[in-house]
Every structure is written in C-alpha cells, then in structure tokens.
Coordinates of C-alpha atoms and ligand atoms in Angstrom, one line a residue:
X1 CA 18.7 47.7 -11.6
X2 CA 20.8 46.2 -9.1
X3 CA 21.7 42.5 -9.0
X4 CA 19.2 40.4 -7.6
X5 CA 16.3 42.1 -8.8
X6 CA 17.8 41.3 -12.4
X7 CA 18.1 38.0 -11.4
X8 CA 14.7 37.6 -10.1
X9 CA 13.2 39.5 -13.3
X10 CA 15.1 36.8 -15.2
X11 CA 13.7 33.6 -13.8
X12 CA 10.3 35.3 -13.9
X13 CA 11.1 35.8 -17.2
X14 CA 11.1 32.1 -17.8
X15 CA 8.4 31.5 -15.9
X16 CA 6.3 33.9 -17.4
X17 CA 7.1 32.6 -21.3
X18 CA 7.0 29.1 -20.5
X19 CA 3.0 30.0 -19.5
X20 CA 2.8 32.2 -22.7
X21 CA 4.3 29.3 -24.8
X22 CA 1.6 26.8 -23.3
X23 CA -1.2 29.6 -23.6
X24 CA -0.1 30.6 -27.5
X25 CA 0.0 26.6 -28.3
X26 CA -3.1 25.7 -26.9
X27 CA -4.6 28.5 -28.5
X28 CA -3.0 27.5 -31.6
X29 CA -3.8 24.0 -31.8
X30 CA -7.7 24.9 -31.2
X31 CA -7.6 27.7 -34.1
X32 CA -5.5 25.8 -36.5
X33 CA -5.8 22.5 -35.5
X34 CA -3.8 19.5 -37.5
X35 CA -2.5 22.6 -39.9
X36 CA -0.6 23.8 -37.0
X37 CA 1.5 20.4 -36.7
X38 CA 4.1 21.2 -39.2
X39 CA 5.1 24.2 -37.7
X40 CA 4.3 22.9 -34.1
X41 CA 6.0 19.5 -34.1
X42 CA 9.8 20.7 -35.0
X43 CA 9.5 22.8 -32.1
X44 CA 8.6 20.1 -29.8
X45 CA 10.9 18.1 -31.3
X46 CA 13.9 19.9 -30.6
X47 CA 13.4 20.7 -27.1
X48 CA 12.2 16.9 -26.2
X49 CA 15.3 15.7 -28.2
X50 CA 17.5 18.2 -26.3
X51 CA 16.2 17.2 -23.2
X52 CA 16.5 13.6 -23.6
X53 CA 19.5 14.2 -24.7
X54 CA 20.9 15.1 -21.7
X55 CA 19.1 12.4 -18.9
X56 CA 21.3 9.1 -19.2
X57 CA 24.9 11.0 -18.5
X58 CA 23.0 14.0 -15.9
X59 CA 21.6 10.4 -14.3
X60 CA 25.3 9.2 -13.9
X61 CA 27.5 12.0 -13.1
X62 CA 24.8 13.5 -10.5
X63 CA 24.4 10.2 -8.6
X64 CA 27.7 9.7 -8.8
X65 CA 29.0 13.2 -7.5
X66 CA 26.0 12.8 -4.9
X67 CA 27.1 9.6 -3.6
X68 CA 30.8 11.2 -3.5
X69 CA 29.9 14.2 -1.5
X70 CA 27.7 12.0 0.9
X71 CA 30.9 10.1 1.6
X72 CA 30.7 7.3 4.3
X73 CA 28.6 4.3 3.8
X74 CA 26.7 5.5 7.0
X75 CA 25.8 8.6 5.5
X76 CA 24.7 7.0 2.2
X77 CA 22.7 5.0 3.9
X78 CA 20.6 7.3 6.5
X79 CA 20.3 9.4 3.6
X80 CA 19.0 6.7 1.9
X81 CA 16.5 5.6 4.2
X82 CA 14.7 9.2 4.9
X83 CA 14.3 9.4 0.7
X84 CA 12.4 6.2 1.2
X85 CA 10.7 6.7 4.0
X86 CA 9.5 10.0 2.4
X87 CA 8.8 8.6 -0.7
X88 CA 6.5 5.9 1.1
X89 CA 4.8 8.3 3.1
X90 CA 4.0 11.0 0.4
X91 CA 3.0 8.2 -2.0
X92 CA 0.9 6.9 0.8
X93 CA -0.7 10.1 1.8
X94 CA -1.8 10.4 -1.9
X95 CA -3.3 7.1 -2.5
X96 CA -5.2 7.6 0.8
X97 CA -6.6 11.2 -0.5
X98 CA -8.0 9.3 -4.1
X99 CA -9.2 6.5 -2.3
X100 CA -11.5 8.5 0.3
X101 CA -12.7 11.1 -2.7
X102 CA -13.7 7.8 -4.9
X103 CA -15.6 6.6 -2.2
X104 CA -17.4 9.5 -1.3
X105 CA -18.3 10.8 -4.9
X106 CA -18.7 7.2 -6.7
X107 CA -18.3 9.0 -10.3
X108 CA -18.8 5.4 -11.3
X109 CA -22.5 4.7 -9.9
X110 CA -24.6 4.2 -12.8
X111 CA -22.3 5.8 -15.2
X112 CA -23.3 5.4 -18.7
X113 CA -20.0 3.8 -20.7
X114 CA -19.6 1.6 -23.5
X115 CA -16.2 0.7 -23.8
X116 CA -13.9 2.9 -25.7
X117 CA -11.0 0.8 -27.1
X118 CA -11.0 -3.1 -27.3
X119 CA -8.5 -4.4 -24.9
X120 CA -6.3 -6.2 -27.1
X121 CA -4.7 -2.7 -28.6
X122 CA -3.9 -1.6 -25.1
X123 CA -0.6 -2.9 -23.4
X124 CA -0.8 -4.4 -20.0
X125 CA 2.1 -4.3 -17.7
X126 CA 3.9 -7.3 -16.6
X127 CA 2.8 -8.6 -13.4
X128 CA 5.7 -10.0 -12.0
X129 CA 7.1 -7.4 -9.4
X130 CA 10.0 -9.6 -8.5
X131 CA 11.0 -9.7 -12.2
X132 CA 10.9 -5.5 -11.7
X133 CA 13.3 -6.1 -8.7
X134 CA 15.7 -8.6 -10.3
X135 CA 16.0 -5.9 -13.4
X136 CA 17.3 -3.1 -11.4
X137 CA 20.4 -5.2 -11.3
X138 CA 22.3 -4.6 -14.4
X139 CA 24.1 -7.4 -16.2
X140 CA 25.6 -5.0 -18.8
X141 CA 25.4 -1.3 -17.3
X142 CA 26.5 -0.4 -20.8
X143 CA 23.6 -1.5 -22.4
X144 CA 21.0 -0.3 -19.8
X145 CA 22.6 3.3 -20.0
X146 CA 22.3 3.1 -24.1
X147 CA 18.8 1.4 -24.1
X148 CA 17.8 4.6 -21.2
X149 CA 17.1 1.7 -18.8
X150 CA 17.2 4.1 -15.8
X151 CA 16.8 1.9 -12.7
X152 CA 19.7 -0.4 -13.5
X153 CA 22.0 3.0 -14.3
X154 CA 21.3 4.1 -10.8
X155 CA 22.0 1.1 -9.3
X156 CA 25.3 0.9 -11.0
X157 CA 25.7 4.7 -10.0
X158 CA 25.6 4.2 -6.4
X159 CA 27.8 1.2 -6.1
X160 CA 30.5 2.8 -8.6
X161 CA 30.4 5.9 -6.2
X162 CA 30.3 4.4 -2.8
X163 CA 33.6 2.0 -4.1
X164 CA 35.2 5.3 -5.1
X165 CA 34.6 6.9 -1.9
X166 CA 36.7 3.6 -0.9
X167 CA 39.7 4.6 -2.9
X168 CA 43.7 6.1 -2.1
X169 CA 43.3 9.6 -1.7
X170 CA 44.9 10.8 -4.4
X171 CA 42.4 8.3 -6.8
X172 CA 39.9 9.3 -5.2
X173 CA 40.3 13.2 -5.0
X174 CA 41.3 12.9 -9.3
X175 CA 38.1 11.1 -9.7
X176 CA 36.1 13.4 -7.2
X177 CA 37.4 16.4 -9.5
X178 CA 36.4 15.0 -12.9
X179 CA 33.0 13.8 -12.0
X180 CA 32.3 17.4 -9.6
X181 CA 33.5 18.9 -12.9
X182 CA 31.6 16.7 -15.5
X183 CA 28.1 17.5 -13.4
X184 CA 28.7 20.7 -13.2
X185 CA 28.9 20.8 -17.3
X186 CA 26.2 18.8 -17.7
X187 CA 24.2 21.6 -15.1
X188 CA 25.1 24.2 -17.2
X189 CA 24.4 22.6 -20.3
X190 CA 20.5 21.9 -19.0
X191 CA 19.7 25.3 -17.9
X192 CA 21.0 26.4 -21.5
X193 CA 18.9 23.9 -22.5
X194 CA 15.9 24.9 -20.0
X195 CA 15.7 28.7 -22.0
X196 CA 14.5 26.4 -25.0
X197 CA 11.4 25.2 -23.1
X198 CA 8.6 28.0 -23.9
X199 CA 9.4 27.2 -28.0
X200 CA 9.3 23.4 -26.8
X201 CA 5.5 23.6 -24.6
X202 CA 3.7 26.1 -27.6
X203 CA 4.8 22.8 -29.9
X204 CA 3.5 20.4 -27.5
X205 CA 0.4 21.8 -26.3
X206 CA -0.5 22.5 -29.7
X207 CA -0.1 19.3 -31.0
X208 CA -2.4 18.0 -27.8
X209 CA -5.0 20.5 -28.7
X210 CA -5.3 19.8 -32.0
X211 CA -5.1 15.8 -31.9
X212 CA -7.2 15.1 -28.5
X213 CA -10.3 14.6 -29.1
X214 CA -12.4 16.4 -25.8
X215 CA -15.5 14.5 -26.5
X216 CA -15.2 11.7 -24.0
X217 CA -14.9 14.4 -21.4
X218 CA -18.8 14.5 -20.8
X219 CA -19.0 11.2 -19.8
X220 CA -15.9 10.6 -17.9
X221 CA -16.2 14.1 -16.5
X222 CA -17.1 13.3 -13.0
X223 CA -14.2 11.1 -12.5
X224 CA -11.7 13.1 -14.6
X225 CA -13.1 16.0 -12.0
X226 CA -12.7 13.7 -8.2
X227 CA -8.7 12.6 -9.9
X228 CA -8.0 16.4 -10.2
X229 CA -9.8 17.2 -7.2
X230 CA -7.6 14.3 -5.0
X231 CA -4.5 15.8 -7.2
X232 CA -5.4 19.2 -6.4
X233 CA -5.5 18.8 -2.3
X234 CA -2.2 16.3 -2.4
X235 CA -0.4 19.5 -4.1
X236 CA -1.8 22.3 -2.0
X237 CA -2.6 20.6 1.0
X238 CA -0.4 17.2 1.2
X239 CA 2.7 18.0 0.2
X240 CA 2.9 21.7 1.9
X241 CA 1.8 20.2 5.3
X242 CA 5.0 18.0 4.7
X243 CA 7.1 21.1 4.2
X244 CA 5.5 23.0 6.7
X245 CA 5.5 20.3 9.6
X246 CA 9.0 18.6 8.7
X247 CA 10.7 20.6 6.7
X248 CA 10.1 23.9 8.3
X249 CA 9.8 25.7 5.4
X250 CA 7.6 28.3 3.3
X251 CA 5.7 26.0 0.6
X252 CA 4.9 29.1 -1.6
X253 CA 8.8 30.0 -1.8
X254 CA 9.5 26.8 -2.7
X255 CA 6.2 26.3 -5.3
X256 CA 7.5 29.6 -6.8
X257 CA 10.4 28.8 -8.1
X258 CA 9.1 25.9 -9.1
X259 CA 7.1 26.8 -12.2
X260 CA 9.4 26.1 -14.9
X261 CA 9.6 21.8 -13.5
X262 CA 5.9 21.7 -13.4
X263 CA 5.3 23.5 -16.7
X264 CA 7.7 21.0 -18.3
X265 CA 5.7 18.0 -16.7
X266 CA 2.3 19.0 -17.3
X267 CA 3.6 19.6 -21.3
X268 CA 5.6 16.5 -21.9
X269 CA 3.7 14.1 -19.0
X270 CA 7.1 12.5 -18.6
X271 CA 8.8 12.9 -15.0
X272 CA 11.8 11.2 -17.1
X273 CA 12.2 14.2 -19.5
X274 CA 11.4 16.8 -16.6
X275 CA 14.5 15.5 -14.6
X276 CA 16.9 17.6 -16.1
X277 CA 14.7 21.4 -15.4
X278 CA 13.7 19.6 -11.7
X279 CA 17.3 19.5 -11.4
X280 CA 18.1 23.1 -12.2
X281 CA 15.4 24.3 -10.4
X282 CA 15.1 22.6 -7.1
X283 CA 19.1 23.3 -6.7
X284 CA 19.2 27.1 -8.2
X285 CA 15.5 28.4 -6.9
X286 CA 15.3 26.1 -4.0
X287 CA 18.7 26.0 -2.8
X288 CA 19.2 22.1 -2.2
X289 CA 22.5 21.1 -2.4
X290 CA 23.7 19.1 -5.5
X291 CA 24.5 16.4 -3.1
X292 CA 20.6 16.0 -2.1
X293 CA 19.2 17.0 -5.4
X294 CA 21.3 15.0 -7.5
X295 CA 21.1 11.9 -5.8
X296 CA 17.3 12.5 -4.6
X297 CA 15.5 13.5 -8.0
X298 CA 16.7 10.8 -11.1
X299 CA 15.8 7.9 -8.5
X300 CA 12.5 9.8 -7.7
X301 CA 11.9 10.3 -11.1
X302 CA 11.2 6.9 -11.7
X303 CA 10.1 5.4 -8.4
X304 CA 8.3 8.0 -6.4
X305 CA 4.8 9.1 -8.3
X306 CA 2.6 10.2 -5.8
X307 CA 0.1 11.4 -9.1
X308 CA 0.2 8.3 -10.4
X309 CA -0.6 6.2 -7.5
X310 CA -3.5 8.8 -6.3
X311 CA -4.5 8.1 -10.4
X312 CA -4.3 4.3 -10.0
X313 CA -6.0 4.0 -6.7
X314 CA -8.9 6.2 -8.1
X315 CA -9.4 4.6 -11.5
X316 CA -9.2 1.1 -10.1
X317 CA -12.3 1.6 -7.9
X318 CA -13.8 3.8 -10.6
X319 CA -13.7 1.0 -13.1
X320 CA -15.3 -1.7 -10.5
X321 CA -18.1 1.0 -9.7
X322 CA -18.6 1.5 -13.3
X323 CA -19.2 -2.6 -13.2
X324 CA -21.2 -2.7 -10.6
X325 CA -18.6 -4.7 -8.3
X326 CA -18.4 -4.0 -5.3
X327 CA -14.9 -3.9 -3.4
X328 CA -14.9 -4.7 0.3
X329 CA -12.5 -3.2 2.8
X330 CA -9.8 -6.5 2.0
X331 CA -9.9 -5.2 -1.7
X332 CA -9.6 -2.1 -1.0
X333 CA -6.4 -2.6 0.8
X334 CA -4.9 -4.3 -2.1
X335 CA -5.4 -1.5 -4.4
X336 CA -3.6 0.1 -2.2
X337 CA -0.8 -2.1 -2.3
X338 CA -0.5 -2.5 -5.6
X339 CA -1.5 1.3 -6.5
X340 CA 2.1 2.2 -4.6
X341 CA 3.6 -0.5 -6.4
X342 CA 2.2 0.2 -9.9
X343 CA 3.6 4.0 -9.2
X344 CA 7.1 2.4 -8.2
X345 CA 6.8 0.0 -11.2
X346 CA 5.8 3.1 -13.5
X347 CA 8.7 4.7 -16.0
X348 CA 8.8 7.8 -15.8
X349 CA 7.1 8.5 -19.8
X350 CA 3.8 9.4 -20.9
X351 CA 0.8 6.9 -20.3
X352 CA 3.1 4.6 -18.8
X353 CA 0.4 5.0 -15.1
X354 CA -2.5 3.5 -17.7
X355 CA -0.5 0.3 -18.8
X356 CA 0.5 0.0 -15.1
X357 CA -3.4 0.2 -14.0
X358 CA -3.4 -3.6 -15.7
X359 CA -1.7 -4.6 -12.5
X360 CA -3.8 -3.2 -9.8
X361 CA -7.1 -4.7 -11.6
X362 CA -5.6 -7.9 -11.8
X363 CA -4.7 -7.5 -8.4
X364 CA -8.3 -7.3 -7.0
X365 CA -10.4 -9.8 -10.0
X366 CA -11.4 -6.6 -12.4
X367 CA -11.4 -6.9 -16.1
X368 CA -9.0 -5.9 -17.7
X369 CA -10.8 -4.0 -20.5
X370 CA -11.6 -1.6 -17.6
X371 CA -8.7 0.3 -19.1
X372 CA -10.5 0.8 -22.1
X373 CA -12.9 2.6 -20.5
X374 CA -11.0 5.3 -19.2
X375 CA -8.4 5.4 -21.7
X376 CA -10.0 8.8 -24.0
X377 CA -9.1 10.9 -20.7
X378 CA -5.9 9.9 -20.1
X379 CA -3.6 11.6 -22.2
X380 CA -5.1 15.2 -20.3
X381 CA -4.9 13.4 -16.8
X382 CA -1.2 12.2 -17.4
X383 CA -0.6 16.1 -17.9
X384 CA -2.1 16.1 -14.4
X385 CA -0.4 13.3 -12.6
X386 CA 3.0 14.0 -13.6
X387 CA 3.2 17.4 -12.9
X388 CA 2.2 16.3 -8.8
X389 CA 4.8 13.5 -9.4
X390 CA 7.4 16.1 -10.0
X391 CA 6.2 18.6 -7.5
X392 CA 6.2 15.8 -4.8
X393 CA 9.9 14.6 -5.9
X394 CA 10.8 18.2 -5.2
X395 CA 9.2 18.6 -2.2
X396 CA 11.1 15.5 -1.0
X397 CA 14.5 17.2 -1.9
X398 CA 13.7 20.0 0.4
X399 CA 12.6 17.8 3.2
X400 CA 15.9 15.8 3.3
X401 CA 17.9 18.4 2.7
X402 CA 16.5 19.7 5.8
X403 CA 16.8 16.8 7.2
X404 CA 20.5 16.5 6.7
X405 CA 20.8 19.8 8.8
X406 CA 20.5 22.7 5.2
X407 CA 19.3 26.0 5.8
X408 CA 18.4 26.2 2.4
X409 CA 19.1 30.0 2.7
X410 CA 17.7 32.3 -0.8
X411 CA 15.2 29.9 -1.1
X412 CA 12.4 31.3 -3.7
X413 CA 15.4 33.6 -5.4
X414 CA 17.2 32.8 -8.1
X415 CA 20.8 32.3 -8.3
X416 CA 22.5 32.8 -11.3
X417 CA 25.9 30.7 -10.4
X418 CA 25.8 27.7 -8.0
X419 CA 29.1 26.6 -7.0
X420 CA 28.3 24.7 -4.0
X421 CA 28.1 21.1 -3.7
Ligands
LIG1 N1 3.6 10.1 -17.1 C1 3.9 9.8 -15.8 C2 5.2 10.3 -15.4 O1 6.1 10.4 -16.2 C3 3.7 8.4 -15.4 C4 2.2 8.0 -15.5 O2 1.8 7.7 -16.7 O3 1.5 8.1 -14.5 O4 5.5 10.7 -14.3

C-alpha cells in the first residue's frame, strides 16, 4: 500500500467508527435502555473531559500564534473584517431560509399543545446585549480562562498577540517559537485525543436514546420536520453556494473530510467541545492554514451559529402561530434582529439556543412560556443545529483562507504531519 492511500484508509477509518460508535449507541440505548448508562456514561465521560480538557489553552495558543503569523495590524484587521462579514452573511442567509419555510408551512396553525414544562424551571437569558458586549472585556483574564469564559479569553488573545507582533526582534522571534511550538503540542495532543471519539459518541448517543423521551415528537413533528428542512438546505445548498461562488472550491471535498467535526457536534450538541476535532480537521483534511483556522474557528465557535439562528428565527414564529398571534412584516424583522443576536449571544454548550429563544420573544411581545412548548424537542434539534453551526464555522475557514490568496492544495486528503503555519 503506498502512502497516501494508507493515509486516506486511515482518516476513513475514523470516519467510518465514529458512525459505527453513534449507530452501536443508539442501538444500545433503545435495546437496553437506562441499564446501558453505567457502562455508557464512563465512556462519554472520558472523551467530553478529554476534550474539554484541551479548549481554554488550544483557545489561547491558536489565537495567539494566529494573530502572530497574521503579523501587521493591517492584516489583522482585513482578516478580521472578511470573518465578520462572512459570519454576518451566512448567519443571515440562514435566518432568512427558517423564516421563509415557517411562513410557508405554518407547523403552528391550529397545532394542538398544552404546555410542556411551567416556565419558571426554564432559564431565560439575560436581555441586556450591551452587558454581553461590556463582558468580552476581561477584568481578570485569569479568571475568565479558569471559569472557560471564552469571549473575554479571545479578546485578551488578540491584544496579547498583536502587542507581541510589536516587540524587539529577538523578543519577539523567542516568543513567536514558544507559542508556534506550544500550538503545535496542543494540535497533536487533540488528534490523539480525536481517535477517542467513536468510544466517546456510542456513550453519548446511548445515554440520549435511552433518557429522551420520543413521545412529544407527534405533536411537534411538523415543526421539528420545517427546522431540519431549513437546516438541511443551509448545509447542502447555503453554505456550498458560498464555497462554490467565493471560495472556488469543491464543497464535497471539503464536507468529506469533514465528518469526524460534525459527528462530534451532532453527539455532544456543543460547538465549544467540537472546537478542538474542527480544528484538526479543517487544517489536516481541508488544508487551511493554522493561521486562518486557529484564529477563525474558537471565535466562531462561540459567535457564529448559523443553526442556531435558523432554530431561533423558526421557533419564535412557531410559538406566536401556535398562539394565534399574528406577527406583521415590522415583527418579523425583529426576530430577525434579535435571532442573529441570540446566536451571537449563544455559548457554544448544549441547549444554550433554547435559553437564548427568551430573548427573541421578549423582543417581539411573545410569552415567555412559549419555550415550554417546544422544549421536549430540543435536546434532538440541538444535535441538529450545532452540527450546521460547526459545518458553517468551517466553511468560513475555507472562504477566508481563500480569500487571503491559499490554494488550499490536498484538500479532501488527509495529511498525516502538518508543519505549515
Ligand atoms: N448547542 C449549540 C452549540 O453549541 C448552541 C445552541 O444551543 O443552539 O452550538
């Protein structure tokens, strides 16, 4: 077998067990059910532990070499500038896609629903989205980095990098080494980590199998159906017109070796703990430089969720058709507002779209216990949303990678040792 076909037998490999692992659990949890936990749950454990193990110091030293190789202040900020204006854009794109299929299908039209949960045992988000803004400013970086407070940790990156960038040569070129060096470690370390993942998903899926109860999905079925319907054409039509048009590339070679990410996300619905394998797998199978990656994906992570503002916009509208109230053209336009900002405002951890949906129906005069309604489907559509969240966050790395003149040569072929930048 000569070399690259070994390589490319090994990431299919992966692949190919991480679907086995979420197929065996699945299977597992519905056979088994609750008997299966203690055997299911140390599994899941130790992958989730690994992996958050890893986020707060892959968050600093891969901003911080990004912002290192990007150099000049210039350069940090046009890169800057096409990450959010793709982020906008995609984000956009998707709310628009829920918004027209919610309006079309009405899934909430004379739906039958009594409410589900009482209000009271569901958080609501904070409203206050100049609070959110104030917060990304650290005043003790320490603390936000042990406390995983990932915004502030990013915003202390950046500066801390650009102001090295800024230093003697010789300071600089030390620090340069150390940090290229530490990332590079912390790389390795996460695809080590990675191989652990189709133990990790049978766990998780098994537990979700045998603890969700699928009841609720006969009567929230029509709109669990238009969310994966909008998720499904932002993910295979959205995002690869993006790639195609801008990027100029081939969306399946890219998808491809995407599977391990979006495995990850749809198992542990959190874009936070998927960082690390989006990571590894956007710079090894995609070929985006560490530069792009690792300064694109952890701020992505947590403010670019094309899912979960598609989710917001749909379920917001969903819950006033379900009350009979009917949103005029003015309203609508708010939930879209505040659907882009819920998704920015969102953490990158399970459920945390649902608590954020408190905002969006304040916005527009809907009850609150609207999120009751919707709640028994949530935990399956959070599989959903986050796995488009990370798929979209990847899709932006290849776009301003392209952007910033890569070839992205290989792409859709693994490589086993990446010692570019
Ligand atoms: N679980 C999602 C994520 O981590 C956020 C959400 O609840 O919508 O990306």
């Amino acid at each position: 077998m000569n070399l690259t076909s070994k390589k490319a037998h090994r990431k299919l490999s992966l692949t190919h067990y991480i679907f086995i692992g979420i197929f065996l659990g699945m299977l597992a949890g519905w056979l088994f059910g609750e008997t299966i936990l203690p055997f299911a749950d140390p599994l899941a454990n130790v992958f989730l532990r690994l992996l958050r193990m890893i986020i707060m110091p892959l968050i600093v030293f891969s901003i911080l070499s990004g912002v290192l190789s990007i150099g000049t202040g210039k350069s940090l900020g046009s890169l800057g500038l096409k990450t959010f204006l793709y982020y906008i854009i995609s984000s956009m794109l998707a709310i628009f896609t829920g918004q027209i299929l919610v309006n079309i299908f009405r899934p909430g039209v004379g739906a039958e629903l009594g409410l589900q949960k009482e209000v009271e045992q569901i958080a609501t988000a904070d409203q206050d989205f100049m609070d959110f803004l104030f917060r990304i400013i650290p005043e003790n970086p320490f603390q936000s980095l042990a406390a995983g407070d990932v915004l502030p940790v990013i915003f202390f990156s950046i500066l801390l990098g650009y102001f090295i960038t800024r230093l003697k040569s010789q300071q600089r070129t030390t620090l340069t080494d150390v940090i290229d060096g530490a990332f590079e470690a912390m790389m390795k370390l996460t695809h080590m980590i990675i191989w652990s993942a189709p133990l990790g998903v049978f766990g998780i899926n098994a537990r979700i199998v045998a603890t969700t109860g699928f009841d609720a999905f006969k009567s929230l079925g029509f709109y669990f159906a238009v969310v994966l319907l909008g998720l499904a054409i932002h993910a295979f039509f959205n995002l690869p017109m993006l790639l195609r048009l801008v990027a100029r590339v081939d969306p399946i070679k890219h998808y491809r070796g995407m599977f391990p990410a979006l495995l990850t996300a749809f198992s542990t619905s959190s874009s936070m703990v998927t960082l690390p394998v989006n990571i590894d797998c956007v710079t090894r199978n995609s070929r985006v430089s560490k530069k792009v990656a690792g300064f694109l994906l952890p701020i992505g992570a947590t403010v670019n969720m094309d899912g979960t503002a598609l989710y917001e916009s749909v379920a917001a509208i969903f819950i006033a058709q379900v009350y009979g109230i009917h949103l005029g053209f003015g309203q609508q336009l708010i939930v879209v507002v505040t659907a882009l900002l819920a998704s920015i405002g969102a953490a990158g951890v399970p459920m945390a779209g649902l608590v954020m949906l408190s905002v969006v129906l304040h916005a527009v005069g809907l009850p609150l216990e609207g999120v009751g309604i919707i709640l028994a489907v949530d935990r399956v559509l959070d599989m959903f949303r986050t796995t488009v969240n990370i798929l979209s966050d990847s899709c932006g790395a290849v776009i301003v990678a392209r952007l910033e003149g890569e070839t992205l040569e290989g792409m859709g072929t693994a490589i086993e040792e990446d010692s570019r930048d």
